[in-house]
Amino acid sequence: MSDSQQPSDFEPVDVFAETDGMDLRPGSDDCYKCSTCDTNCPVAEVDDDFPGPKFQGPEQWRLKRKDDYDIDDSITDCSNCLRCDTSCPSEVPLSQMHNTARSQYVDNQMSKLSVEYIRNRILSNYRTSAYLASLFPRTATFVMNFGPVRWVMEKGLGIPSERDFPEFATTTFRQWWKQRGGAQVQNPDKRVAYFHGCYSNYNTPEVAKALVHVYEELGYEIMVPEQKCSGTPMFANGMLSDARRHAETNVESLTAAIEDGADIIASCTSCSLALRQEYPELFDIDGIEDVSNHTYDALEYLRIYEDLEAELEGAKVDFPDLAYHAPCHSRNQGLDGQALELIENIDGVMAEDVGDSCSGISGTYGWKTEHYEVSMEIGEEMFEHMEHAEGDVGMTECPTCAMQMEHGTGYEIKHPLEVLEAALVSEE
Amino acid sequence: MAIEDDVLVIGGGLAGIAAAVGAHEQGARVRLVSHKQSTMRQASGLIDLLGYTPDGDGPVVDPFEAIAELPEGHPYERAGLDAVRAGIDMFDDATGEMYAGSHTDKNALVPTHGGAIKPTARYPDSAAPGIASANGDTLFVGFDSMIEFDAPVAADHLAATGVPYETDGVTIEFPGNLRDDAKVTRFAHLLDRDDEVAVDGTTMPVRTALAERVKEHADGHERIGFPAVLGDDHATEVRAELADRLGASVFEVPMGPPSLPGLRLEDRLYEYLHEIGVRVSTGNPIVDVEQVNGEIDRVVGDHTGREVPYKAQQYILATGGLVGKGIDSDREGVYEPVFNCHVPHPADRYDWFEDGAFDDHEFARFGVPVDTELRPIDADDAPEYENLRAAGSVLGGYDFPSEKSGSGVSLATGYAAGELAGDRV
């Protein structure tokens, strides 16, 4: 070894210019180009124009270190299903790279006056629209699905007229919770803070109520802290500053709940994923790690802390047979098998897995005219499996997967918590 | 509370699956947990038992005969010859008509995408018409955007091995103007659904269009081989239609990663686990172990930051080797990350490898040593834990890439470990 090669002479240099964001280089270097992510990408499977997650993540990240490279337009074709994250054998933070790239694309390359930007902003701020709609729920349900209105939305905003807007509940979950007088079980030892998310508040309060009934039956005190959108639709649309605003509120009130001795549970797997994984990946907010470390999916939590098998022993329910689809965001958290395992223990109801394909809607993705066809083509496999399954009622944890399942098959869709409620909670 | 079962298998590859089946067949309630998707989907889909002996002799004609002669310490010797038979029988049951080769103990010679021929014990039904030991003039068809398979070169290589039939290769453009780096799943999906594609100013179903393009070159060849992208869910149907249109038997040439035959095999085996009632949890790693009196009491899974306990009476470690990350290393040494089992290796890391790429590297045999009950043993040859067994590429003492023994060792040691564990609950 010559003197010049002595380790002591080694002087590290900054290869890349300083950035204020998180340094994703180690993640990029971990990619050994096995292309497993590409074979898992539901968009690449049906859309030949999409270059796939390996390009969108590590390769684009390397390219854009040079100033003269823009983010490739195709970043808006990624649906944020996170299957690439799940599949990577080398811990490359693909979705973090995608979220970061998408945000840079929106900030620097997208006209804030474009129809697309305005449409994406409206879609990703679903909470705001839902809040307004909830003031006049019946009218909103009617108007949003009124033919001429939808024609204008399709032509003017690029929202496909094929889609049916979800119904708005006449009483939101939070209104119900307030009218009921809040928690009816006090228990300093078993306390959970429920992150219900926008959808079960404004559209499917029956899911949120099922959660309340099941948890109270098992002796839990439930808190329902102030909350905004989890941010999932905003990450997927590159609206990171919107997402951050919402995250700040959520982290503040959830941190307070943790200090009161509560763990956080969510009934929507995209919400739990956001709080657990995407928050600490994307933001630096006081208490964010704490929130991440205390968040669970609602079923997962019961499986860990309760003997559900014993609870369900002898339970008999009258519930239709179910065709179950595991959402990509539950898969990402390793929760894809739990609903079926649970239902195996209940007499009188059968649930069948309809396979591991993505539903294709991916939140706001399938709500865009330019992605509608791709979204339905991805969903085709799931629709076929649902039709072949015994049950004529669908089941999933994810609200938008539920929309897609209903849209593709006409089935009514339930949440596993509703089955659990039927098995554990006696009629009032 | 914990998530409780009788037997917990850690690792979701071939060894983990075989272990889960073995334990299940003993009547145990089994859960398989795996962190990431298995490396099976990167593999060719061929099931090798033993292609070359540890001394480099081969290709081996009868792998069972050669396995009986292996030295002490080799995973096959540890598990025993009966376990090899039982493991491969289990594989045949699980895959049914999807795989060929069970009619004989002898290795088949399957042409690979480089035109080499590989001794293997079981091969996908889709590769069966192409085996090199059967006679029949053979045409390889490559696609110009798929540079991993150079059909004319593969044909020349195969001819150079001295096969007694004609071999030719042609490269065509896959119909439909696909992007240059189209994903393998894109080809498979198009063919599965027989989507319409634009060809020469008109449109037609992609299978028809593909057959039309190949026909011009097909003259008289009895067998036509394509890269292994001929469908996923409807692979048999795709191949049958092409064969019909071309008037020749059609086969797939196993490819490097990402591999459709590997994906199909993984899908089938997980479907089998589902059918027999093995519980499967994927997506979260096992990160911690709690022991009581030399036995594992429970292990802890990391659910995106939350620690979730999994409890069983018996545990099986099947986390893979260096590639699957069941064995890891740093500058200080080589280790097994879940249970921290003993991994023998030279103290000086410059002794872990040789200079030449194809030399006999020490690192190729790194892994945990086991006793004849497949329990990992420590430096004093005592079991690390009474209720822990290990299987597959996490085991040391063999060099599966050069022996071509990876799948066989996984099936044999996995199934045997599963049976032993299931028997004790």
Short mmCIF file of C-alpha atoms in Angstrom, two decimals, chain A residues 43-416:
data_model
loop_
_atom_site.label_atom_id
_atom_site.label_comp_id
_atom_site.label_asym_id
_atom_site.label_seq_id
_atom_site.Cartn_x
_atom_site.Cartn_y
_atom_site.Cartn_z
CA VAL A 43 -49.31 0.40 -12.58
CA ALA A 44 -46.28 -0.87 -14.53
CA GLU A 45 -48.08 -4.15 -15.11
CA VAL A 46 -50.87 -2.50 -17.10
CA ASP A 47 -49.41 0.81 -18.26
CA ASP A 48 -46.48 0.54 -20.63
CA ASP A 49 -45.75 4.27 -20.37
CA PHE A 50 -44.95 4.04 -16.68
CA PRO A 51 -41.23 3.45 -16.04
CA GLY A 52 -41.76 1.75 -12.67
CA PRO A 53 -40.71 2.29 -9.05
CA LYS A 54 -37.02 1.51 -9.53
CA PHE A 55 -36.75 4.45 -11.90
CA GLN A 56 -39.07 6.69 -9.87
CA GLY A 57 -37.12 6.04 -6.68
CA PRO A 58 -33.38 5.39 -6.58
CA GLU A 59 -32.60 6.10 -10.23
CA GLN A 60 -34.45 9.38 -10.39
CA TRP A 61 -32.99 10.35 -7.03
CA ARG A 62 -29.50 9.95 -8.41
CA LEU A 63 -30.37 11.83 -11.60
CA LYS A 64 -31.92 14.80 -9.88
CA ARG A 65 -28.84 15.40 -7.76
CA LYS A 66 -27.68 17.25 -10.87
CA ASP A 67 -29.34 20.63 -11.14
CA ASP A 68 -30.28 20.35 -14.78
CA TYR A 69 -32.58 17.38 -14.35
CA ASP A 70 -36.25 17.92 -13.71
CA ILE A 71 -38.40 15.37 -11.97
CA ASP A 72 -39.86 13.10 -14.64
CA ASP A 73 -43.55 13.78 -15.35
CA SER A 74 -44.34 10.11 -14.81
CA ILE A 75 -44.05 10.64 -11.04
CA THR A 76 -47.72 11.69 -11.16
CA ASP A 77 -48.60 8.25 -12.57
CA CYS A 78 -47.41 6.48 -9.41
CA SER A 79 -50.46 5.65 -7.34
CA ASN A 80 -48.68 5.53 -3.97
CA CYS A 81 -49.87 1.98 -3.25
CA LEU A 82 -46.48 1.31 -1.60
CA ARG A 83 -46.17 -2.21 -2.96
CA CYS A 84 -42.61 -1.35 -3.96
CA ASP A 85 -41.83 -0.55 -0.34
CA THR A 86 -43.24 -3.86 0.80
CA SER A 87 -41.34 -5.84 -1.79
CA CYS A 88 -37.88 -4.32 -1.61
CA PRO A 89 -35.44 -6.89 -0.18
CA SER A 90 -32.91 -4.19 0.54
CA GLU A 91 -34.79 -1.63 2.64
CA VAL A 92 -34.64 1.07 -0.02
CA PRO A 93 -37.09 3.78 1.13
CA LEU A 94 -38.90 3.85 -2.19
CA SER A 95 -42.11 5.51 -1.09
CA GLN A 96 -40.20 8.16 0.79
CA MET A 97 -38.28 8.91 -2.41
CA HIS A 98 -41.50 8.98 -4.41
CA ASN A 99 -43.27 11.25 -1.95
CA THR A 100 -40.30 13.60 -1.88
CA ALA A 101 -39.98 13.65 -5.68
CA ARG A 102 -43.69 14.20 -6.14
CA SER A 103 -43.64 17.13 -3.80
CA GLN A 104 -40.68 18.68 -5.62
CA TYR A 105 -42.47 18.14 -8.92
CA VAL A 106 -45.59 19.90 -7.67
CA ASP A 107 -43.62 22.74 -6.08
CA ASN A 108 -41.31 23.45 -8.99
CA GLN A 109 -42.81 22.11 -12.19
CA MET A 110 -46.56 22.28 -11.89
CA SER A 111 -48.47 25.45 -12.69
CA LYS A 112 -50.53 26.49 -9.69
CA LEU A 113 -53.17 27.77 -12.14
CA SER A 114 -53.51 24.50 -14.03
CA VAL A 115 -56.76 22.58 -13.87
CA GLU A 116 -54.79 19.53 -12.78
CA TYR A 117 -53.25 21.32 -9.81
CA ILE A 118 -56.58 22.74 -8.72
CA ARG A 119 -58.28 19.38 -9.12
CA ASN A 120 -55.54 17.58 -7.18
CA ARG A 121 -55.72 20.16 -4.44
CA ILE A 122 -59.47 19.66 -4.15
CA LEU A 123 -59.17 15.86 -4.18
CA SER A 124 -56.38 15.75 -1.65
CA ASN A 125 -58.21 18.14 0.67
CA TYR A 126 -61.14 15.75 0.82
CA ARG A 127 -61.66 16.63 4.45
CA THR A 128 -62.60 20.20 3.53
CA SER A 129 -65.09 19.12 0.85
CA ALA A 130 -66.50 16.48 3.15
CA TYR A 131 -66.86 19.00 5.94
CA LEU A 132 -68.82 21.35 3.69
CA ALA A 133 -70.91 18.48 2.34
CA SER A 134 -71.68 17.28 5.85
CA LEU A 135 -73.47 20.56 6.53
CA PHE A 136 -76.06 19.56 3.91
CA PRO A 137 -75.45 15.81 3.56
CA ARG A 138 -78.53 14.80 1.57
CA THR A 139 -78.22 17.70 -0.85
CA ALA A 140 -74.49 17.08 -1.23
CA THR A 141 -74.98 13.38 -1.98
CA PHE A 142 -77.55 14.31 -4.60
CA VAL A 143 -75.66 17.16 -6.20
CA MET A 144 -72.32 15.35 -6.32
CA ASN A 145 -73.92 12.54 -8.28
CA PHE A 146 -76.22 14.73 -10.36
CA GLY A 147 -75.54 14.10 -14.08
CA PRO A 148 -75.04 17.66 -15.32
CA VAL A 149 -72.86 18.50 -12.33
CA ARG A 150 -70.72 15.46 -13.02
CA TRP A 151 -70.42 16.43 -16.67
CA VAL A 152 -69.08 19.80 -15.65
CA MET A 153 -66.70 18.16 -13.17
CA GLU A 154 -65.40 15.79 -15.83
CA LYS A 155 -64.91 18.47 -18.46
CA GLY A 156 -63.75 21.19 -16.12
CA LEU A 157 -61.78 19.31 -13.50
CA GLY A 158 -60.94 15.90 -14.91
CA ILE A 159 -62.98 13.95 -12.40
CA PRO A 160 -64.35 10.88 -14.21
CA SER A 161 -68.12 10.85 -14.50
CA GLU A 162 -68.14 7.04 -14.20
CA ARG A 163 -67.36 7.30 -10.49
CA ASP A 164 -70.10 7.52 -7.89
CA PHE A 165 -69.46 9.92 -5.08
CA PRO A 166 -69.84 8.28 -1.71
CA GLU A 167 -72.91 9.13 0.30
CA PHE A 168 -72.52 11.61 3.11
CA ALA A 169 -73.84 10.52 6.49
CA THR A 170 -76.71 12.55 7.85
CA THR A 171 -75.06 12.44 11.26
CA THR A 172 -71.27 12.45 11.35
CA PHE A 173 -69.44 10.20 13.80
CA ARG A 174 -68.26 13.17 15.83
CA GLN A 175 -71.82 14.53 16.08
CA TRP A 176 -72.98 11.10 17.26
CA TRP A 177 -70.13 10.88 19.74
CA LYS A 178 -70.99 14.28 21.16
CA GLN A 179 -74.73 13.58 21.35
CA ARG A 180 -73.99 10.32 23.14
CA GLY A 181 -71.96 12.20 25.72
CA GLY A 182 -68.51 10.91 24.76
CA ALA A 183 -66.92 7.86 26.29
CA GLN A 184 -69.14 5.56 28.35
CA VAL A 185 -66.35 3.51 29.84
CA GLN A 186 -63.79 5.01 32.20
CA ASN A 187 -60.58 3.08 32.54
CA PRO A 188 -57.17 4.59 33.23
CA ASP A 189 -55.48 1.23 32.46
CA LYS A 190 -57.09 0.49 29.12
CA ARG A 191 -57.30 3.69 27.21
CA VAL A 192 -57.16 4.33 23.49
CA ALA A 193 -57.31 7.46 21.37
CA TYR A 194 -59.27 6.83 18.20
CA PHE A 195 -57.99 8.36 15.00
CA HIS A 196 -61.15 7.89 12.95
CA GLY A 197 -59.99 9.74 9.85
CA CYS A 198 -62.22 11.71 7.53
CA TYR A 199 -64.07 8.91 5.85
CA SER A 200 -65.54 7.14 8.84
CA ASN A 201 -66.51 10.51 10.25
CA TYR A 202 -68.30 11.91 7.22
CA ASN A 203 -69.23 8.86 5.16
CA THR A 204 -69.23 5.60 7.14
CA PRO A 205 -69.89 6.44 10.80
CA GLU A 206 -71.16 2.86 11.20
CA VAL A 207 -67.51 1.69 11.05
CA ALA A 208 -66.46 4.16 13.73
CA LYS A 209 -69.45 3.22 15.89
CA ALA A 210 -68.58 -0.47 15.50
CA LEU A 211 -65.11 0.31 16.77
CA VAL A 212 -66.51 2.17 19.76
CA HIS A 213 -68.91 -0.66 20.61
CA VAL A 214 -66.25 -3.37 20.31
CA TYR A 215 -63.63 -1.51 22.33
CA GLU A 216 -66.09 -0.51 25.04
CA GLU A 217 -67.37 -4.08 25.24
CA LEU A 218 -63.78 -5.11 25.98
CA GLY A 219 -63.49 -2.46 28.68
CA TYR A 220 -61.57 0.27 26.92
CA GLU A 221 -61.98 3.95 27.56
CA ILE A 222 -62.04 5.70 24.22
CA MET A 223 -60.82 9.20 23.58
CA VAL A 224 -61.64 10.98 20.35
CA PRO A 225 -59.05 13.73 20.12
CA GLU A 226 -59.24 16.67 17.75
CA GLN A 227 -57.88 15.61 14.38
CA LYS A 228 -57.49 16.58 10.76
CA CYS A 229 -56.73 14.55 7.67
CA SER A 230 -53.96 11.97 8.14
CA GLY A 231 -52.32 13.38 5.01
CA THR A 232 -52.36 10.27 2.81
CA PRO A 233 -54.14 11.91 -0.17
CA MET A 234 -51.84 14.90 0.14
CA PHE A 235 -48.65 12.78 0.03
CA ALA A 236 -50.02 11.04 -3.04
CA ASN A 237 -50.61 14.39 -4.75
CA GLY A 238 -47.35 16.00 -3.76
CA MET A 239 -49.07 18.54 -1.48
CA LEU A 240 -46.60 18.19 1.35
CA SER A 241 -47.15 21.63 2.84
CA ASP A 242 -50.89 20.95 3.14
CA ALA A 243 -50.06 17.61 4.70
CA ARG A 244 -47.66 19.17 7.13
CA ARG A 245 -50.30 21.61 8.39
CA HIS A 246 -52.66 18.75 9.12
CA ALA A 247 -49.90 16.65 10.63
CA GLU A 248 -48.98 19.39 13.07
CA THR A 249 -52.51 19.43 14.48
CA ASN A 250 -52.67 15.65 14.62
CA VAL A 251 -49.30 15.24 16.29
CA GLU A 252 -50.13 17.88 18.87
CA SER A 253 -53.44 16.39 19.94
CA LEU A 254 -52.28 12.76 19.69
CA THR A 255 -49.19 13.51 21.76
CA ALA A 256 -51.48 14.93 24.41
CA ALA A 257 -53.55 11.73 24.32
CA ILE A 258 -50.40 9.64 24.74
CA GLU A 259 -49.52 11.73 27.79
CA ASP A 260 -52.96 10.84 29.14
CA GLY A 261 -51.98 7.20 28.90
CA ALA A 262 -53.60 6.29 25.60
CA ASP A 263 -52.37 4.31 22.63
CA ILE A 264 -53.58 5.47 19.24
CA ILE A 265 -55.74 3.22 17.10
CA ALA A 266 -57.05 3.74 13.58
CA SER A 267 -59.69 1.88 11.63
CA CYS A 268 -58.40 3.01 8.23
CA THR A 269 -55.14 1.33 7.24
CA SER A 270 -53.98 4.33 5.22
CA CYS A 271 -54.39 6.55 8.28
CA SER A 272 -52.43 4.16 10.51
CA LEU A 273 -49.74 3.88 7.85
CA ALA A 274 -49.45 7.65 7.59
CA LEU A 275 -49.09 8.12 11.35
CA ARG A 276 -46.70 5.20 11.73
CA GLN A 277 -44.46 5.43 8.75
CA GLU A 278 -44.95 8.44 6.51
CA TYR A 279 -45.00 11.11 9.24
CA PRO A 280 -41.50 10.42 10.55
CA GLU A 281 -40.22 9.87 7.01
CA LEU A 282 -41.45 13.22 5.75
CA PHE A 283 -41.68 15.65 8.64
CA ASP A 284 -39.71 16.76 11.61
CA ILE A 285 -42.32 17.74 14.19
CA ASP A 286 -41.98 17.57 17.98
CA GLY A 287 -43.50 14.33 19.22
CA ILE A 288 -43.82 12.75 15.79
CA GLU A 289 -41.76 9.66 16.72
CA ASP A 290 -43.85 9.25 19.83
CA VAL A 291 -47.04 9.27 17.78
CA SER A 292 -45.54 6.81 15.33
CA ASN A 293 -44.48 4.47 18.12
CA HIS A 294 -47.89 4.46 19.79
CA THR A 295 -50.07 3.95 16.72
CA TYR A 296 -51.77 0.64 15.89
CA ASP A 297 -54.39 -0.62 13.55
CA ALA A 298 -57.58 -1.25 15.54
CA LEU A 299 -57.70 -5.00 14.91
CA GLU A 300 -53.97 -5.43 15.35
CA TYR A 301 -54.20 -3.79 18.78
CA LEU A 302 -56.88 -6.18 19.96
CA ARG A 303 -54.96 -9.13 18.64
CA ILE A 304 -51.95 -8.13 20.70
CA TYR A 305 -53.67 -7.11 23.93
CA GLU A 306 -56.82 -9.23 24.07
CA ASP A 307 -57.44 -12.95 23.75
CA LEU A 308 -59.83 -12.53 20.86
CA GLU A 309 -59.99 -16.25 20.20
CA ALA A 310 -61.35 -16.83 23.70
CA GLU A 311 -63.72 -13.87 23.36
CA LEU A 312 -65.08 -15.21 20.12
CA GLU A 313 -65.43 -18.78 21.31
CA GLY A 314 -69.04 -19.79 20.98
CA ALA A 315 -70.01 -16.53 19.33
CA LYS A 316 -72.54 -17.09 16.60
CA VAL A 317 -73.45 -14.39 14.17
CA ASP A 318 -75.83 -13.98 11.36
CA PHE A 319 -73.65 -12.26 8.82
CA PRO A 320 -73.46 -12.66 5.06
CA ASP A 321 -70.47 -14.48 3.57
CA LEU A 322 -67.70 -12.09 2.63
CA ALA A 323 -65.25 -11.56 -0.21
CA TYR A 324 -62.24 -9.99 1.48
CA HIS A 325 -59.68 -7.72 -0.16
CA ALA A 326 -56.56 -6.76 1.78
CA PRO A 327 -55.67 -3.11 1.04
CA CYS A 328 -52.13 -2.37 -0.11
CA HIS A 329 -51.65 -0.13 2.92
CA SER A 330 -52.54 -2.97 5.30
CA ARG A 331 -50.18 -5.26 3.39
CA ASN A 332 -47.48 -2.67 3.87
CA GLN A 333 -47.92 -2.90 7.64
CA GLY A 334 -47.95 -6.70 7.59
CA LEU A 335 -51.64 -6.79 8.52
CA ASP A 336 -53.04 -8.45 5.42
CA GLY A 337 -53.83 -11.81 7.01
CA GLN A 338 -55.37 -10.69 10.29
CA ALA A 339 -59.00 -10.06 9.29
CA LEU A 340 -59.38 -13.53 7.82
CA GLU A 341 -57.71 -15.22 10.80
CA LEU A 342 -60.10 -13.41 13.06
CA ILE A 343 -63.19 -14.36 11.13
CA GLU A 344 -62.12 -18.02 11.05
CA ASN A 345 -62.95 -18.02 14.76
CA ILE A 346 -66.53 -16.85 14.31
CA ASP A 347 -69.31 -19.32 13.63
CA GLY A 348 -71.83 -18.31 11.04
CA VAL A 349 -69.70 -16.17 8.79
CA MET A 350 -67.22 -17.11 6.13
CA ALA A 351 -64.69 -14.82 4.52
CA GLU A 352 -62.71 -15.63 1.43
CA ASP A 353 -59.56 -13.88 0.28
CA VAL A 354 -59.99 -12.53 -3.24
CA GLY A 355 -56.27 -12.58 -4.00
CA ASP A 356 -53.39 -10.24 -3.63
CA SER A 357 -53.96 -7.84 -6.50
CA CYS A 358 -54.25 -4.11 -5.87
CA SER A 359 -57.77 -2.69 -6.09
CA GLY A 360 -56.40 -0.01 -8.40
CA ILE A 361 -58.13 3.05 -6.98
CA SER A 362 -55.33 4.06 -4.60
CA GLY A 363 -57.14 6.90 -2.91
CA THR A 364 -57.47 9.87 -5.23
CA TYR A 365 -55.66 8.12 -8.11
CA GLY A 366 -58.74 6.50 -9.63
CA TRP A 367 -60.61 9.79 -9.19
CA LYS A 368 -58.65 11.40 -12.01
CA THR A 369 -59.87 11.12 -15.59
CA GLU A 370 -56.37 10.43 -16.88
CA HIS A 371 -55.95 7.47 -14.51
CA TYR A 372 -59.46 6.08 -14.48
CA GLU A 373 -58.88 3.41 -17.16
CA VAL A 374 -55.61 2.23 -15.61
CA SER A 375 -57.26 2.14 -12.23
CA MET A 376 -60.06 -0.08 -13.52
CA GLU A 377 -57.66 -2.33 -15.41
CA ILE A 378 -55.62 -2.90 -12.26
CA GLY A 379 -58.84 -3.63 -10.37
CA GLU A 380 -60.08 -6.12 -12.96
CA GLU A 381 -58.35 -9.09 -11.32
CA MET A 382 -59.92 -8.26 -7.97
CA PHE A 383 -63.37 -7.82 -9.50
CA GLU A 384 -63.11 -11.23 -11.18
CA HIS A 385 -62.03 -12.88 -7.94
CA MET A 386 -64.88 -11.21 -6.08
CA GLU A 387 -67.40 -12.49 -8.59
CA HIS A 388 -65.98 -16.01 -8.20
CA ALA A 389 -66.04 -15.88 -4.41
CA GLU A 390 -68.99 -17.39 -2.54
CA GLY A 391 -69.96 -14.22 -0.74
CA ASP A 392 -71.89 -11.37 -2.33
CA VAL A 393 -70.80 -8.83 0.21
CA GLY A 394 -67.29 -7.40 0.15
CA MET A 395 -65.04 -6.62 3.09
CA THR A 396 -61.95 -4.43 3.42
CA GLU A 397 -60.39 -2.00 5.86
CA CYS A 398 -59.73 0.76 3.33
CA PRO A 399 -62.46 3.26 2.41
CA THR A 400 -61.26 3.87 -1.15
CA CYS A 401 -60.67 0.16 -1.83
CA ALA A 402 -64.28 -0.22 -0.68
CA MET A 403 -65.39 2.39 -3.24
CA GLN A 404 -63.57 0.53 -5.98
CA MET A 405 -64.93 -2.86 -4.91
CA GLU A 406 -68.44 -1.46 -4.94
CA HIS A 407 -67.86 0.34 -8.23
CA GLY A 408 -66.52 -2.77 -9.98
CA THR A 409 -69.00 -5.33 -8.63
CA GLY A 410 -71.99 -3.51 -7.17
CA TYR A 411 -71.42 -5.34 -3.86
CA GLU A 412 -72.11 -3.78 -0.50
CA ILE A 413 -68.83 -3.47 1.44
CA LYS A 414 -68.27 -4.04 5.16
CA HIS A 415 -65.36 -3.37 7.51
CA PRO A 416 -63.96 -6.23 9.66
#
